[in-house]
């Protein structure tokens, strides 16, 4: 919720923000925003885990990359960074 508020909208706004700013910059901003909100809401101990949680969330937000990684792990030359469709 804090991330949505920070970028001014819901999931679409968050994705647009990530595209506009880049994943690394978005991660920094989201982490800072969520940490400050948790501290403001009286949960500073929970704020310790925000960096890892934001990183995981951003990794799973890129579903296309996860699919490509999975397909690359299963093709004729696994984990070479390419999907070898002709040799599948």
Short mmCIF file of the N, C-alpha and C atoms (twelve columns), coordinates in Angstrom:
data_MODEL
# 
_entry.id   MODEL 
# 
loop_
_atom_site.group_PDB 
_atom_site.id 
_atom_site.type_symbol 
_atom_site.label_atom_id 
_atom_site.label_alt_id 
_atom_site.label_comp_id 
_atom_site.label_asym_id 
_atom_site.label_seq_id 
_atom_site.Cartn_x 
_atom_site.Cartn_y 
_atom_site.Cartn_z 
_atom_site.pdbx_PDB_model_num 
ATOM 1   N N  . UNK A 1  0.819  -1.179  0.000   1 
ATOM 2   C CA . UNK A 1  0.000  0.000   0.000   1 
ATOM 3   C C  . UNK A 1  0.870  1.253   0.000   1 
ATOM 4   N N  . UNK A 2  1.944  1.233   0.785   1 
ATOM 5   C CA . UNK A 2  2.822  2.396   0.865   1 
ATOM 6   C C  . UNK A 2  3.478  2.692   -0.481  1 
ATOM 7   N N  . UNK A 3  3.832  1.643   -1.207  1 
ATOM 8   C CA . UNK A 3  4.446  1.843   -2.528  1 
ATOM 9   C C  . UNK A 3  3.434  2.447   -3.478  1 
ATOM 10  N N  . UNK A 4  2.207  1.941   -3.475  1 
ATOM 11  C CA . UNK A 4  1.155  2.494   -4.328  1 
ATOM 12  C C  . UNK A 4  0.905  3.955   -4.041  1 
ATOM 13  N N  . UNK A 5  0.899  4.328   -2.774  1 
ATOM 14  C CA . UNK A 5  0.713  5.724   -2.390  1 
ATOM 15  C C  . UNK A 5  1.891  6.569   -2.874  1 
ATOM 16  N N  . UNK A 6  3.091  6.024   -2.766  1 
ATOM 17  C CA . UNK A 6  4.288  6.778   -3.147  1 
ATOM 18  C C  . UNK A 6  4.319  7.126   -4.630  1 
ATOM 19  N N  . UNK A 7  3.825  6.227   -5.471  1 
ATOM 20  C CA . UNK A 7  3.862  6.481   -6.911  1 
ATOM 21  C C  . UNK A 7  2.531  6.982   -7.445  1 
ATOM 22  N N  . UNK A 8  1.541  7.095   -6.586  1 
ATOM 23  C CA . UNK A 8  0.272  7.700   -6.978  1 
ATOM 24  C C  . UNK A 8  -0.670 6.786   -7.726  1 
ATOM 25  N N  . UNK A 9  -0.801 5.545   -7.308  1 
ATOM 26  C CA . UNK A 9  -1.751 4.652   -7.957  1 
ATOM 27  C C  . UNK A 9  -1.552 3.214   -7.556  1 
ATOM 28  N N  . UNK A 10 -2.147 2.333   -8.331  1 
ATOM 29  C CA . UNK A 10 -2.094 0.911   -8.033  1 
ATOM 30  C C  . UNK A 10 -0.986 0.200   -8.762  1 
ATOM 31  N N  . UNK A 11 -1.254 -1.049  -9.125  1 
ATOM 32  C CA . UNK A 11 -0.250 -1.908  -9.752  1 
ATOM 33  C C  . UNK A 11 0.256  -1.328  -11.065 1 
ATOM 34  N N  . UNK A 12 -0.629 -0.797  -11.879 1 
ATOM 35  C CA . UNK A 12 -0.215 -0.209  -13.159 1 
ATOM 36  C C  . UNK A 12 0.734  0.953   -12.966 1 
ATOM 37  N N  . UNK A 13 0.462  1.772   -11.969 1 
ATOM 38  C CA . UNK A 13 1.334  2.909   -11.675 1 
ATOM 39  C C  . UNK A 13 2.689  2.436   -11.164 1 
ATOM 40  N N  . UNK A 14 2.688  1.378   -10.376 1 
ATOM 41  C CA . UNK A 14 3.944  0.834   -9.861  1 
ATOM 42  C C  . UNK A 14 4.784  0.298   -11.010 1 
ATOM 43  N N  . UNK A 15 4.178  -0.448  -11.914 1 
ATOM 44  C CA . UNK A 15 4.917  -0.970  -13.069 1 
ATOM 45  C C  . UNK A 15 5.450  0.159   -13.934 1 
ATOM 46  N N  . UNK A 16 4.634  1.182   -14.154 1 
ATOM 47  C CA . UNK A 16 5.070  2.333   -14.932 1 
ATOM 48  C C  . UNK A 16 6.232  3.046   -14.263 1 
ATOM 49  N N  . UNK A 17 6.182  3.152   -12.945 1 
ATOM 50  C CA . UNK A 17 7.257  3.781   -12.192 1 
ATOM 51  C C  . UNK A 17 8.556  2.996   -12.345 1 
ATOM 52  N N  . UNK A 18 8.465  1.667   -12.246 1 
ATOM 53  C CA . UNK A 18 9.652  0.813   -12.389 1 
ATOM 54  C C  . UNK A 18 10.246 0.980   -13.784 1 
ATOM 55  N N  . UNK A 19 9.404  1.022   -14.801 1 
ATOM 56  C CA . UNK A 19 9.882  1.194   -16.169 1 
ATOM 57  C C  . UNK A 19 10.544 2.557   -16.334 1 
ATOM 58  N N  . UNK A 20 9.924  3.586   -15.790 1 
ATOM 59  C CA . UNK A 20 10.444 4.947   -15.945 1 
ATOM 60  C C  . UNK A 20 11.755 5.168   -15.195 1 
ATOM 61  N N  . UNK A 21 11.855 4.649   -13.978 1 
ATOM 62  C CA . UNK A 21 13.022 4.909   -13.128 1 
ATOM 63  C C  . UNK A 21 14.103 3.839   -13.222 1 
ATOM 64  N N  . UNK A 22 13.726 2.654   -13.650 1 
ATOM 65  C CA . UNK A 22 14.656 1.529   -13.641 1 
ATOM 66  C C  . UNK A 22 14.496 0.747   -12.346 1 
ATOM 67  N N  . UNK A 23 14.817 -0.522  -12.420 1 
ATOM 68  C CA . UNK A 23 14.569 -1.425  -11.292 1 
ATOM 69  C C  . UNK A 23 15.387 -1.038  -10.056 1 
ATOM 70  N N  . UNK A 24 16.655 -0.704  -10.223 1 
ATOM 71  C CA . UNK A 24 17.514 -0.381  -9.076  1 
ATOM 72  C C  . UNK A 24 17.036 0.879   -8.362  1 
ATOM 73  N N  . UNK A 25 16.733 1.926   -9.132  1 
ATOM 74  C CA . UNK A 25 16.270 3.175   -8.530  1 
ATOM 75  C C  . UNK A 25 14.903 2.992   -7.872  1 
ATOM 76  N N  . UNK A 26 14.023 2.249   -8.531  1 
ATOM 77  C CA . UNK A 26 12.700 1.975   -7.954  1 
ATOM 78  C C  . UNK A 26 12.851 1.216   -6.639  1 
ATOM 79  N N  . UNK A 27 13.771 0.261   -6.599  1 
ATOM 80  C CA . UNK A 27 13.990 -0.509  -5.370  1 
ATOM 81  C C  . UNK A 27 14.435 0.411   -4.239  1 
ATOM 82  N N  . UNK A 28 15.351 1.343   -4.520  1 
ATOM 83  C CA . UNK A 28 15.808 2.287   -3.488  1 
ATOM 84  C C  . UNK A 28 14.652 3.132   -2.972  1 
ATOM 85  N N  . UNK A 29 13.874 3.672   -3.889  1 
ATOM 86  C CA . UNK A 29 12.761 4.550   -3.509  1 
ATOM 87  C C  . UNK A 29 11.698 3.776   -2.747  1 
ATOM 88  N N  . UNK A 30 11.328 2.588   -3.240  1 
ATOM 89  C CA . UNK A 30 10.311 1.779   -2.574  1 
ATOM 90  C C  . UNK A 30 10.762 1.389   -1.170  1 
ATOM 91  N N  . UNK A 31 12.019 0.987   -1.034  1 
ATOM 92  C CA . UNK A 31 12.537 0.590   0.281   1 
ATOM 93  C C  . UNK A 31 12.475 1.763   1.249   1 
ATOM 94  N N  . UNK A 32 12.941 2.916   0.806   1 
ATOM 95  C CA . UNK A 32 12.923 4.112   1.664   1 
ATOM 96  C C  . UNK A 32 11.492 4.476   2.060   1 
ATOM 97  N N  . UNK A 33 10.569 4.424   1.100   1 
ATOM 98  C CA . UNK A 33 9.178  4.793   1.353   1 
ATOM 99  C C  . UNK A 33 8.519  3.843   2.334   1 
ATOM 100 N N  . UNK A 34 8.687  2.556   2.111   1 
ATOM 101 C CA . UNK A 34 8.040  1.569   2.984   1 
ATOM 102 C C  . UNK A 34 8.649  1.614   4.389   1 
ATOM 103 N N  . UNK A 35 9.970  1.763   4.480   1 
ATOM 104 C CA . UNK A 35 10.610 1.877   5.794   1 
ATOM 105 C C  . UNK A 35 10.058 3.074   6.564   1 
ATOM 106 N N  . UNK A 36 9.954  4.209   5.894   1 
ATOM 107 C CA . UNK A 36 9.469  5.398   6.595   1 
ATOM 108 C C  . UNK A 36 8.011  5.236   7.031   1 
ATOM 109 N N  . UNK A 37 7.192  4.598   6.195   1 
ATOM 110 C CA . UNK A 37 5.788  4.383   6.560   1 
ATOM 111 C C  . UNK A 37 5.667  3.423   7.736   1 
ATOM 112 N N  . UNK A 38 6.439  2.338   7.730   1 
ATOM 113 C CA . UNK A 38 6.381  1.384   8.836   1 
ATOM 114 C C  . UNK A 38 6.832  2.038   10.142  1 
ATOM 115 N N  . UNK A 39 7.865  2.845   10.058  1 
ATOM 116 C CA . UNK A 39 8.326  3.560   11.249  1 
ATOM 117 C C  . UNK A 39 7.257  4.531   11.727  1 
ATOM 118 N N  . UNK A 40 6.651  5.239   10.782  1 
ATOM 119 C CA . UNK A 40 5.577  6.183   11.107  1 
ATOM 120 C C  . UNK A 40 4.397  5.465   11.757  1 
ATOM 121 N N  . UNK A 41 4.105  4.239   11.308  1 
ATOM 122 C CA . UNK A 41 2.970  3.470   11.828  1 
ATOM 123 C C  . UNK A 41 3.317  2.728   13.118  1 
ATOM 124 N N  . UNK A 42 4.556  2.887   13.605  1 
ATOM 125 C CA . UNK A 42 4.942  2.275   14.866  1 
ATOM 126 C C  . UNK A 42 5.496  0.874   14.758  1 
ATOM 127 N N  . UNK A 43 6.048  0.513   13.614  1 
ATOM 128 C CA . UNK A 43 6.620  -0.825  13.436  1 
ATOM 129 C C  . UNK A 43 8.068  -0.737  12.949  1 
ATOM 130 N N  . UNK A 44 8.954  -0.074  13.705  1 
ATOM 131 C CA . UNK A 44 10.336 0.088   13.243  1 
ATOM 132 C C  . UNK A 44 11.109 -1.226  13.149  1 
ATOM 133 N N  . UNK A 45 10.763 -2.214  13.981  1 
ATOM 134 C CA . UNK A 45 11.460 -3.507  13.905  1 
ATOM 135 C C  . UNK A 45 11.125 -4.237  12.604  1 
ATOM 136 N N  . UNK A 46 9.917  -4.069  12.128  1 
ATOM 137 C CA . UNK A 46 9.511  -4.689  10.864  1 
ATOM 138 C C  . UNK A 46 10.216 -4.020  9.690   1 
ATOM 139 N N  . UNK A 47 10.549 -2.762  9.823   1 
ATOM 140 C CA . UNK A 47 11.201 -2.009  8.754   1 
ATOM 141 C C  . UNK A 47 12.576 -2.574  8.391   1 
ATOM 142 N N  . UNK A 48 13.173 -3.333  9.307   1 
ATOM 143 C CA . UNK A 48 14.483 -3.939  9.060   1 
ATOM 144 C C  . UNK A 48 14.437 -4.882  7.852   1 
ATOM 145 N N  . UNK A 49 13.323 -5.543  7.639   1 
ATOM 146 C CA . UNK A 49 13.207 -6.557  6.595   1 
ATOM 147 C C  . UNK A 49 12.721 -6.011  5.250   1 
ATOM 148 N N  . UNK A 50 12.478 -4.738  5.184   1 
ATOM 149 C CA . UNK A 50 11.872 -4.161  3.984   1 
ATOM 150 C C  . UNK A 50 12.752 -4.301  2.752   1 
ATOM 151 N N  . UNK A 51 14.043 -4.074  2.866   1 
ATOM 152 C CA . UNK A 51 14.927 -4.153  1.706   1 
ATOM 153 C C  . UNK A 51 14.840 -5.487  0.997   1 
ATOM 154 N N  . UNK A 52 14.902 -6.568  1.768   1 
ATOM 155 C CA . UNK A 52 14.811 -7.910  1.184   1 
ATOM 156 C C  . UNK A 52 13.430 -8.150  0.592   1 
ATOM 157 N N  . UNK A 53 12.394 -7.693  1.284   1 
ATOM 158 C CA . UNK A 53 11.029 -7.894  0.790   1 
ATOM 159 C C  . UNK A 53 10.792 -7.157  -0.521  1 
ATOM 160 N N  . UNK A 54 11.292 -5.947  -0.630  1 
ATOM 161 C CA . UNK A 54 11.128 -5.176  -1.865  1 
ATOM 162 C C  . UNK A 54 11.892 -5.838  -3.004  1 
ATOM 163 N N  . UNK A 55 13.093 -6.314  -2.738  1 
ATOM 164 C CA . UNK A 55 13.876 -6.993  -3.774  1 
ATOM 165 C C  . UNK A 55 13.150 -8.227  -4.294  1 
ATOM 166 N N  . UNK A 56 12.589 -9.013  -3.393  1 
ATOM 167 C CA . UNK A 56 11.834 -10.212 -3.797  1 
ATOM 168 C C  . UNK A 56 10.611 -9.818  -4.602  1 
ATOM 169 N N  . UNK A 57 9.898  -8.815  -4.151  1 
ATOM 170 C CA . UNK A 57 8.695  -8.370  -4.859  1 
ATOM 171 C C  . UNK A 57 9.033  -7.893  -6.261  1 
ATOM 172 N N  . UNK A 58 10.117 -7.159  -6.414  1 
ATOM 173 C CA . UNK A 58 10.499 -6.671  -7.741  1 
ATOM 174 C C  . UNK A 58 10.949 -7.816  -8.640  1 
ATOM 175 N N  . UNK A 59 11.609 -8.820  -8.065  1 
ATOM 176 C CA . UNK A 59 12.008 -9.984  -8.873  1 
ATOM 177 C C  . UNK A 59 10.783 -10.702 -9.419  1 
ATOM 178 N N  . UNK A 60 9.761  -10.853 -8.599  1 
ATOM 179 C CA . UNK A 60 8.565  -11.559 -9.041  1 
ATOM 180 C C  . UNK A 60 7.647  -10.690 -9.883  1 
ATOM 181 N N  . UNK A 61 7.874  -9.377  -9.879  1 
ATOM 182 C CA . UNK A 61 7.049  -8.510  -10.712 1 
ATOM 183 C C  . UNK A 61 7.441  -8.626  -12.180 1 
ATOM 184 N N  . UNK A 62 8.636  -9.151  -12.442 1 
ATOM 185 C CA . UNK A 62 9.103  -9.313  -13.813 1 
ATOM 186 C C  . UNK A 62 8.858  -10.755 -14.250 1 
ATOM 187 N N  . UNK A 63 7.594  -11.054 -14.466 1 
ATOM 188 C CA . UNK A 63 7.180  -12.424 -14.787 1 
ATOM 189 C C  . UNK A 63 7.809  -12.909 -16.086 1 
ATOM 190 N N  . UNK A 64 7.911  -12.044 -17.073 1 
ATOM 191 C CA . UNK A 64 8.501  -12.421 -18.360 1 
ATOM 192 C C  . UNK A 64 9.933  -12.912 -18.205 1 
ATOM 193 N N  . UNK A 65 10.701 -12.229 -17.388 1 
ATOM 194 C CA . UNK A 65 12.091 -12.639 -17.158 1 
ATOM 195 C C  . UNK A 65 12.146 -13.987 -16.448 1 
ATOM 196 N N  . UNK A 66 11.243 -14.210 -15.505 1 
ATOM 197 C CA . UNK A 66 11.218 -15.494 -14.796 1 
ATOM 198 C C  . UNK A 66 10.860 -16.641 -15.748 1 
ATOM 199 N N  . UNK A 67 9.939  -16.395 -16.656 1 
ATOM 200 C CA . UNK A 67 9.571  -17.414 -17.651 1 
ATOM 201 C C  . UNK A 67 10.762 -17.704 -18.559 1 
ATOM 202 N N  . UNK A 68 11.434 -16.643 -19.003 1 
ATOM 203 C CA . UNK A 68 12.602 -16.823 -19.871 1 
ATOM 204 C C  . UNK A 68 13.709 -17.601 -19.154 1 
ATOM 205 N N  . UNK A 69 13.956 -17.280 -17.881 1 
ATOM 206 C CA . UNK A 69 14.955 -18.014 -17.112 1 
ATOM 207 C C  . UNK A 69 14.591 -19.497 -17.007 1 
ATOM 208 N N  . UNK A 70 13.319 -19.767 -16.778 1 
ATOM 209 C CA . UNK A 70 12.882 -21.157 -16.663 1 
ATOM 210 C C  . UNK A 70 13.072 -21.895 -17.987 1 
ATOM 211 N N  . UNK A 71 12.644 -21.277 -19.085 1 
ATOM 212 C CA . UNK A 71 12.798 -21.919 -20.394 1 
ATOM 213 C C  . UNK A 71 14.268 -22.133 -20.723 1 
ATOM 214 N N  . UNK A 72 15.111 -21.153 -20.404 1 
ATOM 215 C CA . UNK A 72 16.543 -21.299 -20.645 1 
ATOM 216 C C  . UNK A 72 17.126 -22.454 -19.831 1 
ATOM 217 N N  . UNK A 73 16.593 -22.699 -18.659 1 
ATOM 218 C CA . UNK A 73 17.108 -23.796 -17.830 1 
ATOM 219 C C  . UNK A 73 16.705 -25.161 -18.372 1 
ATOM 220 N N  . UNK A 74 15.737 -25.195 -19.291 1 
ATOM 221 C CA . UNK A 74 15.226 -26.467 -19.802 1 
ATOM 222 C C  . UNK A 74 15.610 -26.751 -21.257 1 
ATOM 223 N N  . UNK A 75 16.224 -25.800 -21.947 1 
ATOM 224 C CA . UNK A 75 16.522 -26.022 -23.363 1 
ATOM 225 C C  . UNK A 75 17.787 -26.863 -23.534 1 
ATOM 226 N N  . UNK A 76 18.253 -27.017 -24.785 1 
ATOM 227 C CA . UNK A 76 19.375 -27.911 -25.070 1 
ATOM 228 C C  . UNK A 76 20.708 -27.416 -24.505 1 
ATOM 229 N N  . UNK A 77 20.819 -26.119 -24.261 1 
ATOM 230 C CA . UNK A 77 22.026 -25.552 -23.637 1 
ATOM 231 C C  . UNK A 77 21.578 -24.772 -22.400 1 
ATOM 232 N N  . UNK A 78 21.322 -25.483 -21.308 1 
ATOM 233 C CA . UNK A 78 20.740 -24.858 -20.120 1 
ATOM 234 C C  . UNK A 78 21.573 -23.717 -19.538 1 
ATOM 235 N N  . UNK A 79 20.856 -22.684 -19.119 1 
ATOM 236 C CA . UNK A 79 21.426 -21.555 -18.376 1 
ATOM 237 C C  . UNK A 79 22.553 -20.818 -19.102 1 
ATOM 238 N N  . UNK A 80 22.450 -20.740 -20.435 1 
ATOM 239 C CA . UNK A 80 23.467 -20.000 -21.175 1 
ATOM 240 C C  . UNK A 80 23.034 -18.559 -21.481 1 
ATOM 241 N N  . UNK A 81 21.860 -18.165 -20.993 1 
ATOM 242 C CA . UNK A 81 21.378 -16.804 -21.212 1 
ATOM 243 C C  . UNK A 81 20.573 -16.645 -22.489 1 
ATOM 244 N N  . UNK A 82 20.365 -17.731 -23.201 1 
ATOM 245 C CA . UNK A 82 19.588 -17.710 -24.445 1 
ATOM 246 C C  . UNK A 82 18.560 -18.823 -24.418 1 
ATOM 247 N N  . UNK A 83 17.427 -18.595 -25.065 1 
ATOM 248 C CA . UNK A 83 16.432 -19.659 -25.226 1 
ATOM 249 C C  . UNK A 83 16.678 -20.259 -26.595 1 
ATOM 250 N N  . UNK A 84 17.200 -21.470 -26.611 1 
ATOM 251 C CA . UNK A 84 17.536 -22.148 -27.853 1 
ATOM 252 C C  . UNK A 84 16.310 -22.849 -28.404 1 
ATOM 253 N N  . UNK A 85 15.461 -22.095 -29.126 1 
ATOM 254 C CA . UNK A 85 14.181 -22.635 -29.577 1 
ATOM 255 C C  . UNK A 85 14.320 -23.624 -30.715 1 
ATOM 256 N N  . UNK A 86 15.378 -23.526 -31.484 1 
ATOM 257 C CA . UNK A 86 15.537 -24.439 -32.613 1 
ATOM 258 C C  . UNK A 86 16.012 -25.801 -32.168 1 
ATOM 259 N N  . UNK A 87 16.576 -25.868 -30.977 1 
ATOM 260 C CA . UNK A 87 17.098 -27.131 -30.477 1 
ATOM 261 C C  . UNK A 87 16.295 -27.637 -29.284 1 
ATOM 262 N N  . UNK A 88 15.106 -27.087 -29.070 1 
ATOM 263 C CA . UNK A 88 14.296 -27.434 -27.911 1 
ATOM 264 C C  . UNK A 88 13.824 -28.851 -27.969 1 
# 
